[in-house]
Coordinates of C-alpha atoms in Angstrom, one line a residue:
Chain A
M1 CA -73.5 -12.8 -19.9
G2 CA -74.1 -15.0 -22.8
K3 CA -71.5 -16.1 -25.4
A4 CA -71.7 -14.6 -28.8
V5 CA -69.3 -17.2 -30.3
I6 CA -68.4 -20.6 -29.1
T7 CA -66.0 -22.9 -31.0
N8 CA -64.6 -26.3 -30.2
Q9 CA -61.8 -27.8 -32.2
L10 CA -63.1 -26.0 -35.3
T11 CA -61.2 -27.1 -38.4
K12 CA -61.2 -26.5 -42.1
K13 CA -59.1 -28.5 -44.6
F14 CA -58.7 -27.8 -48.3
G15 CA -57.4 -31.1 -49.7
D16 CA -54.3 -31.8 -47.6
F17 CA -54.0 -28.2 -46.5
V18 CA -55.3 -27.4 -43.0
A19 CA -56.3 -23.8 -43.2
T20 CA -57.9 -23.6 -39.7
N21 CA -56.6 -26.2 -37.3
A22 CA -58.7 -27.1 -34.3
I23 CA -59.3 -23.7 -32.8
T24 CA -61.2 -23.5 -29.6
F25 CA -62.4 -20.2 -28.1
D26 CA -65.4 -18.2 -26.8
V27 CA -66.4 -14.6 -27.4
E28 CA -68.5 -12.9 -24.7
Q29 CA -71.6 -10.9 -25.6
G30 CA -70.6 -7.2 -25.8
E31 CA -66.9 -7.9 -26.1
I32 CA -64.5 -6.3 -28.7
F33 CA -62.6 -9.4 -29.8
G34 CA -59.4 -8.8 -31.9
F35 CA -58.7 -11.6 -34.4
L36 CA -55.1 -11.2 -35.4
G37 CA -52.6 -13.2 -37.5
A38 CA -50.2 -12.9 -40.4
N39 CA -51.4 -13.2 -44.0
G40 CA -52.3 -16.8 -44.7
A41 CA -52.6 -17.7 -41.0
G42 CA -56.2 -18.9 -41.5
K43 CA -58.2 -15.9 -40.3
T44 CA -60.3 -15.5 -43.3
T45 CA -61.2 -19.1 -43.4
A46 CA -62.2 -19.1 -39.8
M47 CA -64.3 -16.0 -40.2
R48 CA -66.1 -17.4 -43.2
M49 CA -67.0 -20.5 -41.2
L50 CA -68.3 -18.3 -38.3
C51 CA -70.4 -16.2 -40.7
G52 CA -72.1 -19.3 -42.1
L53 CA -70.4 -19.0 -45.5
L54 CA -68.2 -22.1 -45.3
K55 CA -68.9 -25.5 -43.8
P56 CA -66.2 -26.7 -41.4
S57 CA -64.4 -30.0 -41.9
S58 CA -64.8 -30.9 -38.3
G59 CA -65.3 -29.4 -34.8
Q60 CA -68.2 -27.4 -33.5
A61 CA -69.1 -23.7 -33.5
S62 CA -72.1 -21.6 -32.7
V63 CA -72.6 -17.9 -33.4
A64 CA -75.3 -15.8 -31.8
G65 CA -76.6 -19.0 -30.5
F66 CA -76.9 -20.7 -33.9
D67 CA -75.0 -23.8 -35.1
V68 CA -72.7 -23.3 -38.1
Y69 CA -73.6 -26.6 -39.6
R70 CA -77.4 -26.6 -39.3
Q71 CA -78.4 -23.0 -39.0
S72 CA -76.1 -21.0 -41.3
E73 CA -79.1 -19.1 -42.7
K74 CA -80.1 -18.0 -39.2
I75 CA -76.5 -16.9 -38.5
K76 CA -76.5 -14.7 -41.6
Q77 CA -79.7 -13.0 -40.4
N78 CA -78.3 -12.4 -37.0
I79 CA -74.8 -11.1 -37.7
G80 CA -73.5 -7.9 -39.3
Y81 CA -70.5 -8.2 -41.7
M82 CA -68.2 -5.6 -43.2
S83 CA -64.9 -5.9 -45.0
Q84 CA -62.6 -3.5 -46.7
R85 CA -63.1 -5.3 -50.0
F86 CA -66.8 -5.5 -50.0
S87 CA -69.2 -3.3 -48.3
L88 CA -71.4 -0.9 -50.2
Y89 CA -72.6 -0.5 -53.8
E90 CA -70.6 2.3 -55.4
D91 CA -73.2 2.9 -58.1
L92 CA -76.0 3.4 -55.6
T93 CA -76.5 6.6 -53.5
V94 CA -76.0 6.6 -49.8
R95 CA -79.8 6.5 -49.3
E96 CA -80.2 3.7 -51.8
N97 CA -77.5 1.6 -50.1
I98 CA -79.2 1.9 -46.7
R99 CA -82.6 1.0 -48.2
F100 CA -81.1 -1.9 -50.1
Y101 CA -79.3 -3.4 -47.1
G102 CA -82.4 -2.6 -44.9
G103 CA -84.3 -4.9 -47.3
I104 CA -81.6 -7.6 -47.3
Y105 CA -81.5 -7.6 -43.5
G106 CA -85.2 -8.0 -43.3
L107 CA -86.2 -4.6 -41.9
R108 CA -89.8 -3.6 -42.5
R109 CA -90.4 -1.1 -45.3
A110 CA -91.8 1.4 -42.8
E111 CA -88.8 1.2 -40.5
I112 CA -86.2 2.1 -43.2
P113 CA -86.8 5.9 -43.6
A114 CA -86.4 6.5 -39.9
K115 CA -83.3 4.3 -39.7
T116 CA -81.9 6.1 -42.7
D117 CA -82.3 9.5 -41.1
Q118 CA -80.8 8.2 -37.9
I119 CA -77.6 7.0 -39.7
L120 CA -77.3 10.1 -41.8
A121 CA -77.6 12.3 -38.7
K122 CA -75.2 10.2 -36.6
L123 CA -72.5 10.3 -39.2
G124 CA -73.2 13.9 -40.1
I125 CA -73.5 13.1 -43.8
E126 CA -77.0 14.4 -44.6
S127 CA -75.6 16.6 -47.3
V128 CA -74.5 13.6 -49.4
A129 CA -77.5 11.4 -48.8
N130 CA -78.3 11.5 -52.5
S131 CA -74.7 11.2 -53.8
L132 CA -73.3 8.1 -55.2
V133 CA -71.2 6.1 -52.7
A134 CA -68.4 6.1 -55.3
A135 CA -68.0 9.9 -54.8
L136 CA -67.5 9.6 -51.0
P137 CA -64.1 9.7 -49.3
L138 CA -63.0 6.3 -48.2
G139 CA -63.3 7.1 -44.5
W140 CA -67.0 8.1 -45.0
K141 CA -67.6 4.9 -46.9
Q142 CA -66.1 2.8 -44.1
K143 CA -68.2 4.5 -41.4
L144 CA -71.3 4.2 -43.5
A145 CA -70.6 0.5 -44.2
F146 CA -70.2 -0.1 -40.5
S147 CA -73.5 1.6 -39.7
V148 CA -75.2 -0.4 -42.5
A149 CA -73.8 -3.6 -41.0
L150 CA -75.6 -2.7 -37.8
L151 CA -78.9 -1.8 -39.4
H152 CA -80.7 -4.8 -38.2
E153 CA -79.2 -4.5 -34.7
P154 CA -77.3 -7.8 -34.9
K155 CA -75.9 -9.3 -31.7
I156 CA -72.5 -9.6 -33.3
V157 CA -70.7 -7.8 -36.1
F158 CA -67.7 -9.1 -38.0
L159 CA -65.2 -6.5 -39.3
D160 CA -62.5 -7.7 -41.7
E161 CA -59.7 -5.1 -41.8
P162 CA -62.2 -2.3 -41.6
T163 CA -59.7 0.5 -41.3
G164 CA -57.1 -0.4 -44.0
G165 CA -55.8 2.7 -45.9
V166 CA -57.9 5.3 -44.1
D167 CA -56.3 8.4 -42.5
P168 CA -55.3 8.3 -38.8
I169 CA -58.1 10.6 -37.7
T170 CA -60.9 8.7 -39.5
R171 CA -59.4 5.4 -38.3
R172 CA -59.9 6.6 -34.7
Q173 CA -63.4 8.0 -35.5
F174 CA -64.1 4.5 -36.7
W175 CA -63.0 3.0 -33.5
D176 CA -65.2 5.5 -31.6
L177 CA -68.1 3.9 -33.5
I178 CA -66.8 0.4 -32.5
Y179 CA -66.6 1.4 -28.8
E180 CA -70.1 2.9 -29.0
A181 CA -71.5 -0.3 -30.5
A182 CA -69.8 -2.5 -27.9
H183 CA -71.0 -0.2 -25.2
Q184 CA -74.6 -0.8 -26.4
G185 CA -74.0 -4.5 -26.1
T186 CA -73.0 -5.5 -29.7
T187 CA -70.2 -8.0 -29.9
V188 CA -67.5 -6.8 -32.2
F189 CA -65.2 -9.4 -33.9
V190 CA -62.5 -7.5 -35.7
T191 CA -59.3 -8.2 -37.8
T192 CA -56.6 -5.6 -38.3
H193 CA -53.0 -5.1 -39.3
Y194 CA -52.7 -2.1 -37.2
M195 CA -51.2 -3.2 -33.9
D196 CA -52.3 -0.1 -32.0
E197 CA -55.8 -1.2 -32.8
A198 CA -55.1 -4.5 -31.1
E199 CA -54.8 -2.5 -27.9
Y200 CA -58.4 -1.3 -28.2
C201 CA -59.8 -4.8 -28.0
N202 CA -61.0 -6.4 -24.7
R203 CA -59.2 -9.6 -25.8
V204 CA -56.9 -10.5 -28.6
S205 CA -56.3 -13.8 -30.3
I206 CA -53.3 -14.5 -32.6
M207 CA -53.5 -17.1 -35.3
V208 CA -50.3 -18.7 -36.5
D209 CA -50.3 -21.3 -39.3
G210 CA -54.0 -22.2 -38.7
R211 CA -53.7 -22.5 -34.9
M212 CA -54.7 -20.1 -32.2
K213 CA -51.4 -19.5 -30.6
A214 CA -52.5 -16.9 -28.0
L215 CA -55.7 -15.5 -26.5
D216 CA -55.8 -13.0 -23.7
T217 CA -56.3 -9.3 -22.9
P218 CA -53.7 -7.0 -24.4
A219 CA -52.2 -6.4 -21.0
G220 CA -52.1 -10.2 -20.3
L221 CA -50.3 -10.9 -23.5
K222 CA -47.8 -8.2 -23.0
T223 CA -47.0 -9.5 -19.5
A224 CA -46.8 -13.1 -20.7
Y225 CA -44.3 -12.2 -23.4
G226 CA -42.4 -9.6 -21.4
V227 CA -42.8 -6.8 -23.9
D228 CA -44.5 -3.4 -23.8
S229 CA -46.6 -3.3 -27.0
M230 CA -48.9 -5.6 -29.0
D231 CA -46.7 -5.0 -32.0
A232 CA -43.8 -6.7 -30.0
V233 CA -46.1 -9.6 -29.0
F234 CA -47.2 -10.1 -32.6
Q235 CA -43.6 -10.0 -33.9
I236 CA -42.6 -12.7 -31.4
L237 CA -45.6 -15.0 -32.1
A238 CA -45.9 -14.5 -35.9
R239 CA -42.2 -14.4 -36.7
G240 CA -40.6 -17.6 -38.0
T241 CA -43.8 -18.6 -39.7
S242 CA -43.7 -18.5 -43.5
T243 CA -45.7 -15.8 -45.2
K244 CA -45.7 -17.7 -48.4
Chain B
M1 CA -28.2 16.2 -56.6
D2 CA -31.9 15.4 -57.2
A3 CA -33.1 12.2 -58.8
I4 CA -36.7 13.4 -58.9
I5 CA -37.8 17.0 -59.3
I6 CA -41.5 17.8 -59.1
E7 CA -42.6 21.4 -59.7
N8 CA -46.1 22.6 -59.2
V9 CA -47.7 19.4 -60.5
S10 CA -51.5 19.2 -60.6
K11 CA -53.9 16.6 -61.9
S12 CA -57.7 16.4 -61.9
Y13 CA -60.1 13.7 -62.8
G14 CA -63.1 15.6 -63.9
E15 CA -63.9 17.8 -61.1
A16 CA -61.9 15.9 -58.5
L17 CA -58.5 17.4 -57.8
A18 CA -56.2 14.4 -57.2
V19 CA -52.9 16.2 -57.0
A20 CA -52.9 19.9 -56.2
D21 CA -49.8 22.0 -57.0
V22 CA -47.3 19.6 -55.5
S23 CA -43.6 20.4 -55.5
L24 CA -41.0 18.0 -54.2
S25 CA -37.4 17.0 -54.7
I26 CA -36.0 13.5 -54.0
R27 CA -32.2 13.2 -53.8
V28 CA -30.1 10.6 -55.5
G29 CA -29.7 7.6 -53.2
E30 CA -32.6 8.6 -50.9
L31 CA -35.2 6.2 -49.5
F32 CA -38.1 8.6 -49.6
G33 CA -41.6 7.9 -48.3
L34 CA -44.8 9.4 -49.5
I35 CA -47.1 9.0 -46.5
G36 CA -50.8 9.5 -46.6
P37 CA -54.2 7.8 -46.6
D38 CA -56.2 6.6 -49.6
G39 CA -57.2 9.5 -51.7
A40 CA -54.2 11.6 -50.8
G41 CA -53.0 11.6 -54.4
K42 CA -50.0 9.3 -54.0
T43 CA -50.9 6.9 -56.9
T44 CA -51.7 9.7 -59.3
L45 CA -48.3 11.3 -58.5
F46 CA -46.5 8.0 -59.1
K47 CA -48.3 7.5 -62.4
I48 CA -47.2 11.0 -63.5
L49 CA -43.6 10.3 -62.5
V50 CA -43.5 7.0 -64.4
T51 CA -45.1 8.6 -67.5
L52 CA -48.4 6.7 -67.3
L53 CA -50.4 9.9 -66.8
L54 CA -49.9 13.4 -68.1
P55 CA -50.0 16.2 -65.5
D56 CA -52.6 19.0 -66.1
A57 CA -50.0 21.6 -65.0
G58 CA -46.5 21.8 -63.7
R59 CA -43.5 19.8 -64.7
A60 CA -41.4 16.9 -63.4
T61 CA -38.2 15.2 -64.2
V62 CA -36.7 11.8 -63.1
V63 CA -32.9 11.4 -63.4
G64 CA -33.0 14.5 -65.6
R65 CA -35.6 13.3 -68.0
D66 CA -38.8 15.2 -68.4
V67 CA -41.9 13.0 -67.7
V68 CA -43.7 14.3 -70.8
R69 CA -41.0 15.0 -73.4
D70 CA -38.5 12.3 -72.6
Y71 CA -40.9 9.5 -71.6
K72 CA -39.3 6.8 -73.7
D73 CA -35.9 7.3 -72.2
L74 CA -37.3 7.7 -68.8
R75 CA -39.1 4.4 -68.8
Q76 CA -35.9 2.6 -69.4
R77 CA -34.5 4.1 -66.2
V78 CA -37.2 3.5 -63.7
G79 CA -38.6 0.4 -62.0
Y80 CA -42.3 0.6 -61.0
M81 CA -44.3 -1.6 -58.8
P82 CA -48.0 -0.6 -58.9
G83 CA -50.2 -0.9 -55.9
R84 CA -52.4 -3.5 -57.6
F85 CA -50.7 -6.8 -58.6
S86 CA -49.9 -6.3 -62.3
L87 CA -48.0 -9.3 -63.4
Y88 CA -49.3 -11.9 -65.8
P89 CA -51.2 -14.5 -63.7
D90 CA -51.1 -17.1 -66.5
L91 CA -47.3 -17.0 -66.9
S92 CA -45.1 -18.8 -64.5
V93 CA -42.8 -17.0 -62.0
Q94 CA -39.8 -17.4 -64.3
E95 CA -41.8 -16.5 -67.5
N96 CA -42.9 -13.2 -65.9
L97 CA -39.4 -12.3 -65.0
A98 CA -38.0 -13.3 -68.4
F99 CA -40.8 -11.3 -70.0
F100 CA -39.9 -8.1 -68.2
A101 CA -36.2 -8.6 -68.8
T102 CA -36.8 -9.0 -72.5
V103 CA -39.1 -6.0 -72.8
F104 CA -36.3 -3.9 -71.3
G105 CA -33.7 -5.5 -73.6
T106 CA -31.8 -7.5 -71.0
T107 CA -31.7 -11.0 -69.7
I108 CA -32.2 -12.6 -66.3
R109 CA -28.7 -13.8 -66.3
Q110 CA -27.2 -10.4 -67.0
N111 CA -28.8 -8.7 -64.0
Y112 CA -29.4 -11.7 -61.7
H113 CA -27.1 -10.3 -59.1
L114 CA -29.6 -7.5 -58.5
I115 CA -32.4 -9.8 -57.5
Q116 CA -30.6 -12.8 -56.3
E117 CA -31.4 -12.4 -52.6
I118 CA -35.1 -11.9 -53.2
Y119 CA -35.5 -14.3 -56.2
S120 CA -33.8 -17.1 -54.4
Q121 CA -36.8 -17.3 -52.1
L122 CA -39.0 -17.7 -55.2
E123 CA -36.9 -20.2 -57.1
P124 CA -38.4 -23.3 -55.6
F125 CA -41.7 -22.1 -57.2
K126 CA -40.3 -20.8 -60.4
N127 CA -42.6 -23.0 -62.5
R128 CA -45.7 -22.0 -60.6
R129 CA -48.2 -19.6 -62.3
A130 CA -47.9 -16.1 -60.8
G131 CA -51.7 -16.1 -60.2
Q132 CA -51.3 -19.1 -57.9
L133 CA -48.7 -17.4 -55.6
S134 CA -49.5 -16.2 -52.1
G135 CA -49.6 -12.4 -51.4
G136 CA -46.1 -12.3 -50.0
M137 CA -44.6 -14.1 -52.9
K138 CA -46.5 -12.1 -55.5
Q139 CA -45.0 -9.0 -53.9
K140 CA -41.5 -10.4 -54.1
L141 CA -41.9 -11.4 -57.7
A142 CA -43.3 -8.0 -58.6
L143 CA -40.3 -6.4 -56.9
C144 CA -37.9 -8.7 -59.0
C145 CA -39.7 -7.7 -62.2
A146 CA -39.3 -4.0 -61.3
L147 CA -35.6 -4.5 -60.7
I148 CA -34.5 -6.8 -63.5
H149 CA -33.5 -4.0 -65.9
K150 CA -31.3 -2.3 -63.4
P151 CA -33.4 0.9 -62.8
E152 CA -31.8 4.0 -61.4
V153 CA -34.9 4.9 -59.5
L154 CA -37.4 2.5 -58.0
F155 CA -41.1 3.5 -57.5
L156 CA -43.1 1.3 -55.1
D157 CA -46.8 2.3 -54.8
E158 CA -48.2 1.0 -51.5
P159 CA -46.2 -2.2 -51.4
T160 CA -47.2 -3.0 -47.9
T161 CA -50.9 -2.3 -47.9
G162 CA -52.9 -5.1 -46.4
V163 CA -49.7 -6.9 -45.4
D164 CA -49.3 -8.1 -41.9
A165 CA -46.9 -6.4 -39.4
V166 CA -44.2 -9.1 -39.6
S167 CA -44.1 -9.2 -43.4
R168 CA -44.1 -5.4 -43.5
K169 CA -40.9 -5.2 -41.4
E170 CA -39.3 -7.8 -43.7
F171 CA -40.2 -5.8 -46.7
W172 CA -38.7 -2.6 -45.4
D173 CA -35.5 -4.5 -44.4
M174 CA -35.3 -5.6 -48.1
L175 CA -35.9 -2.0 -49.3
R176 CA -33.2 -0.7 -47.1
K177 CA -30.7 -3.2 -48.4
L178 CA -31.5 -2.3 -52.0
N179 CA -31.2 1.3 -51.1
E180 CA -27.8 0.8 -49.5
R181 CA -26.5 -0.3 -52.8
G182 CA -27.4 3.1 -54.2
L183 CA -30.9 2.7 -55.5
T184 CA -33.0 5.8 -55.2
T185 CA -36.4 4.7 -53.9
L186 CA -39.7 6.4 -53.7
V187 CA -42.2 4.4 -51.8
S188 CA -45.8 5.3 -50.7
T189 CA -47.6 3.9 -47.7
P190 CA -50.8 4.6 -45.7
Y191 CA -49.0 3.2 -42.6
M192 CA -47.7 6.1 -40.5
D193 CA -45.4 3.8 -38.5
E194 CA -43.4 3.1 -41.7
A195 CA -42.3 6.8 -41.9
D196 CA -39.4 6.0 -39.5
R197 CA -37.9 3.6 -42.1
C198 CA -37.4 6.5 -44.6
D199 CA -34.6 9.0 -44.9
R200 CA -37.1 11.7 -45.6
I201 CA -40.9 11.7 -45.9
A202 CA -43.6 13.8 -47.4
F203 CA -47.0 13.8 -45.7
M204 CA -49.8 13.9 -48.3
Q205 CA -53.5 14.5 -47.7
T206 CA -56.2 15.2 -50.3
G207 CA -53.8 16.0 -53.1
R208 CA -51.5 18.3 -51.1
V209 CA -48.2 18.0 -49.4
L210 CA -48.5 18.9 -45.7
A211 CA -44.9 18.6 -44.8
V212 CA -41.5 17.3 -46.1
D213 CA -38.5 16.5 -44.0
Q214 CA -36.7 13.8 -42.0
P215 CA -39.2 12.0 -39.8
S216 CA -37.6 13.2 -36.6
V217 CA -37.6 16.8 -37.8
I218 CA -41.2 16.6 -38.7
T219 CA -42.3 15.4 -35.3
N220 CA -40.3 18.3 -33.7
R221 CA -42.7 20.7 -35.4
F222 CA -45.5 19.5 -33.1
R223 CA -45.6 22.3 -30.6
K224 CA -48.6 21.8 -28.3
P225 CA -48.4 20.0 -25.0
L226 CA -49.3 16.3 -25.4
F227 CA -50.3 13.8 -22.7
A228 CA -50.8 10.1 -22.6
V229 CA -53.9 9.3 -20.4
R230 CA -55.4 6.1 -19.3
A231 CA -58.1 5.1 -16.8
A232 CA -60.3 2.1 -16.1
D233 CA -63.2 3.0 -18.4
T234 CA -61.7 4.0 -21.7
Y235 CA -65.0 4.7 -23.4
R236 CA -66.1 7.1 -20.7
L237 CA -62.6 8.6 -20.5
I238 CA -62.7 9.7 -24.2
Q239 CA -66.2 11.2 -23.8
D240 CA -65.1 13.2 -20.7
L241 CA -61.8 14.4 -22.0
R242 CA -63.3 15.6 -25.3
Q243 CA -65.7 17.7 -23.3
A244 CA -63.0 19.1 -21.0
P245 CA -62.4 22.9 -21.4
F246 CA -58.6 22.4 -21.8
T247 CA -58.8 19.8 -24.5
E248 CA -57.9 20.6 -28.1
S249 CA -58.1 17.0 -29.3
C250 CA -58.2 13.5 -27.8
Y251 CA -57.6 10.3 -29.8
S252 CA -57.0 6.7 -29.0
F253 CA -53.4 5.5 -29.3
G254 CA -53.1 1.9 -28.4
E255 CA -53.8 1.4 -24.7
F256 CA -53.5 5.2 -24.0
L257 CA -55.4 8.2 -25.2
H258 CA -53.3 11.1 -26.6
L259 CA -54.6 14.4 -25.3
T260 CA -53.5 17.6 -26.9
V261 CA -54.3 20.6 -24.7
R262 CA -54.8 24.2 -25.7
S263 CA -51.6 26.2 -25.3
G264 CA -51.5 28.3 -22.2
G265 CA -51.2 25.5 -19.9
V266 CA -52.9 22.9 -17.9
T267 CA -50.8 20.6 -15.9
D268 CA -51.1 16.8 -15.6
L269 CA -52.2 17.4 -12.0
Q270 CA -55.1 19.5 -13.2
I271 CA -56.1 17.0 -15.8
G272 CA -56.0 14.3 -13.0
Q273 CA -58.2 16.4 -10.7
Y274 CA -60.7 16.9 -13.6
L275 CA -60.9 13.2 -14.1
L276 CA -61.2 12.4 -10.4
D277 CA -64.1 14.8 -10.2
K278 CA -65.7 12.7 -13.0
N279 CA -65.2 9.6 -10.9
H280 CA -62.5 7.9 -13.0
R281 CA -60.4 5.3 -11.4
N282 CA -56.9 4.0 -12.1
I283 CA -55.9 7.3 -13.7
E284 CA -52.5 7.5 -15.3
I285 CA -51.3 10.7 -17.0
Q286 CA -47.9 11.5 -18.4
P287 CA -46.5 14.2 -20.7
I288 CA -45.1 12.6 -23.9
Q289 CA -43.2 13.4 -27.1
P290 CA -45.3 13.3 -30.2
G291 CA -44.9 10.6 -32.7
I292 CA -45.4 10.6 -36.5
E293 CA -49.1 9.9 -36.3
D294 CA -49.7 12.7 -33.7
T295 CA -47.9 15.1 -36.1
F296 CA -49.8 14.0 -39.1
M297 CA -53.1 14.4 -37.3
A298 CA -52.2 17.8 -36.1
L299 CA -51.2 18.9 -39.6
M300 CA -54.4 17.4 -41.0
N301 CA -56.4 19.6 -38.7
Q302 CA -54.8 22.8 -39.8
P303 CA -57.0 24.7 -42.2
E304 CA -54.1 25.7 -44.5
P305 CA -51.1 23.5 -45.1
T306 CA -47.8 25.0 -44.1
A307 CA -45.5 22.9 -46.2

């Protein structure tokens, strides 16, 4: 299997501050990769570099086979991205959002209607196809945003706290979608503050103060730290670091 | 004695019903949690209680003051930390705190003892603009500003949303300390695992209260048999269990699936046999006690709330 992400000593400095400090890791194609860390640990900076949005200060990285320095536009075309803060346009309808993102992601005009029907049917939201996204419950928006991020069938999708604030059933339905995407070969790179969700990942990394302090399967991490939950692992690793 | 009394309060925004006939009482000295996802109506209820919104129907009092009639008096007696950062980004840490103290007719010095423990962590940065603080420090400053006038009741609207698991624990430790000094606290959160930190909780979903009680009492209401199940291929395991004739619901819970079976009995052995027939490997099944999240999900699935 190929690698969806390869990094080597990837670093980003803002002035004197080292936000991401020489992180080295690989993500396998089709893997669900959990990217954990306390607030301010450097996750967002690292993700922005991997998505081609921010030039690293030093080190190497490639995503979906493209180099983050030279091929950032290629990266953007070949990844999906969804965050809690930014996903869909509230003032467009469900259908309009899909059409808009279809265009952005370079789908051919003729492909979009079929894709739209497919998404509506899969999520069971045909009845609100022409409603403004603003009127949808948060959980529906999140599931729709995820489907939209996969419109162009990217090799890898980046999810930045995709489930924050949603109810526990919707949160699990969201993970059903993640499993399904991974099962079909899409690599899923996900951040979360829910430690039970860390258990759903094939492997989990934990960032502390800009460095990658741990990387293993959930079972491997629990064994290594002699505890029985990912929450406990996280408390051990992330404690003692400032959350300033 | 009750610090907060809410009687049949409703509020709509246009056609959307945000709070639907909610009644609740919060006792003096209680650390009370309003637990529910986004859109449950928590923020709307908070705003009604701190007199920033008028209810469409029903009435509510806080420390005996009516939220409509006595709003001026009430405002002096409550501290409110909104979900969104609402301090002045262009004022320094100290200026923000002094501002809120002055608005409430007091001084930092007079009530410093109330915030000392929290504010001491901010003091090295007291001349920094509030807008330049990190998330964790903004949150601490907002809490200080909500406490500086010595409120009788503290309202915290989703103080831990988007906050990492370590900082969330620290924040709850801080709340418990404040509460032990007698401060009645109403706090909302979408994180089910924080329910255990409260004396009592109310589950909210789409404007309604699903249940109110001590966390441990609420979980005891879960009546159906519950199993934790695990096997080598989780993805296939979910699919197969959801199609099983005995299954009522099946959801991921960390490394296990939680399987609720229809009442009338299937044993763990029978579940195991079903999975063996489907060629699952490394099967583990054990009966378990429901947690807060199991209970919330079961209540969500009921057509009519039984609060």
